[in-house]
């Protein structure tokens, strides 16, 4: 999410977010940074999915 400017722009139009992470591909630190980016835009994270 933090790598693509288009994704960050789309967040501005969302009401809430569900984060989807790849098991063994996403670290806890990366997920935390994504959550912080979403919180900075004052969007709630309503759930996490680990694939």
C-alpha atoms as a PDB file:
ATOM      1  CA  UNK A   1       0.000   0.000   0.000  1.00  0.00           C
ATOM      2  CA  UNK A   2       2.710   2.507   0.923  1.00  0.00           C
ATOM      3  CA  UNK A   3       4.538   1.884  -2.365  1.00  0.00           C
ATOM      4  CA  UNK A   4       1.814   3.094  -4.724  1.00  0.00           C
ATOM      5  CA  UNK A   5       0.726   6.743  -4.832  1.00  0.00           C
ATOM      6  CA  UNK A   6      -2.591   5.775  -6.425  1.00  0.00           C
ATOM      7  CA  UNK A   7      -3.475   3.651  -3.412  1.00  0.00           C
ATOM      8  CA  UNK A   8      -2.841   6.543  -1.044  1.00  0.00           C
ATOM      9  CA  UNK A   9      -5.010   8.796  -3.213  1.00  0.00           C
ATOM     10  CA  UNK A  10      -7.807   6.205  -3.204  1.00  0.00           C
ATOM     11  CA  UNK A  11      -7.715   6.123   0.601  1.00  0.00           C
ATOM     12  CA  UNK A  12      -8.995   9.677   0.604  1.00  0.00           C
ATOM     13  CA  UNK A  13     -12.218   8.459  -1.009  1.00  0.00           C
ATOM     14  CA  UNK A  14     -12.765   5.462   1.307  1.00  0.00           C
ATOM     15  CA  UNK A  15     -14.974   5.354   4.396  1.00  0.00           C
ATOM     16  CA  UNK A  16     -13.013   2.525   6.045  1.00  0.00           C
ATOM     17  CA  UNK A  17     -10.226   0.054   5.277  1.00  0.00           C
ATOM     18  CA  UNK A  18      -9.648  -3.691   5.540  1.00  0.00           C
ATOM     19  CA  UNK A  19      -5.941  -4.531   5.340  1.00  0.00           C
ATOM     20  CA  UNK A  20      -4.990  -7.738   3.539  1.00  0.00           C
ATOM     21  CA  UNK A  21      -1.506  -9.053   4.248  1.00  0.00           C
ATOM     22  CA  UNK A  22       0.409 -11.995   2.811  1.00  0.00           C
ATOM     23  CA  UNK A  23       1.649 -14.495   5.358  1.00  0.00           C
ATOM     24  CA  UNK A  24       5.424 -14.623   5.146  1.00  0.00           C
ATOM     25  CA  UNK A  25       5.454 -11.633   2.794  1.00  0.00           C
ATOM     26  CA  UNK A  26       4.379  -8.777   5.066  1.00  0.00           C
ATOM     27  CA  UNK A  27       6.177  -8.014   8.275  1.00  0.00           C
ATOM     28  CA  UNK A  28       4.537  -6.673  11.398  1.00  0.00           C
ATOM     29  CA  UNK A  29       6.480  -3.436  10.874  1.00  0.00           C
ATOM     30  CA  UNK A  30       5.114  -3.010   7.351  1.00  0.00           C
ATOM     31  CA  UNK A  31       1.558  -3.584   8.544  1.00  0.00           C
ATOM     32  CA  UNK A  32       2.098  -1.033  11.329  1.00  0.00           C
ATOM     33  CA  UNK A  33       3.340   1.572   8.814  1.00  0.00           C
ATOM     34  CA  UNK A  34       0.288   0.946   6.638  1.00  0.00           C
ATOM     35  CA  UNK A  35      -1.983   1.327   9.655  1.00  0.00           C
ATOM     36  CA  UNK A  36      -0.251   4.613  10.573  1.00  0.00           C
ATOM     37  CA  UNK A  37      -0.723   5.934   7.028  1.00  0.00           C
ATOM     38  CA  UNK A  38      -4.416   5.113   7.192  1.00  0.00           C
ATOM     39  CA  UNK A  39      -4.780   6.674  10.652  1.00  0.00           C
ATOM     40  CA  UNK A  40      -3.074   9.859   9.397  1.00  0.00           C
ATOM     41  CA  UNK A  41      -5.939  10.189   6.903  1.00  0.00           C
ATOM     42  CA  UNK A  42      -8.420   9.613   9.748  1.00  0.00           C
ATOM     43  CA  UNK A  43      -9.838   6.454   8.171  1.00  0.00           C
ATOM     44  CA  UNK A  44     -10.804   3.554  10.426  1.00  0.00           C
ATOM     45  CA  UNK A  45      -9.283   0.113   9.929  1.00  0.00           C
ATOM     46  CA  UNK A  46     -12.209  -2.260  10.361  1.00  0.00           C
ATOM     47  CA  UNK A  47     -10.275  -5.482   9.940  1.00  0.00           C
ATOM     48  CA  UNK A  48      -7.207  -7.449   8.918  1.00  0.00           C
ATOM     49  CA  UNK A  49      -7.007 -10.492   6.651  1.00  0.00           C
ATOM     50  CA  UNK A  50      -3.906 -12.684   6.639  1.00  0.00           C
ATOM     51  CA  UNK A  51      -3.544 -14.834   3.529  1.00  0.00           C
END
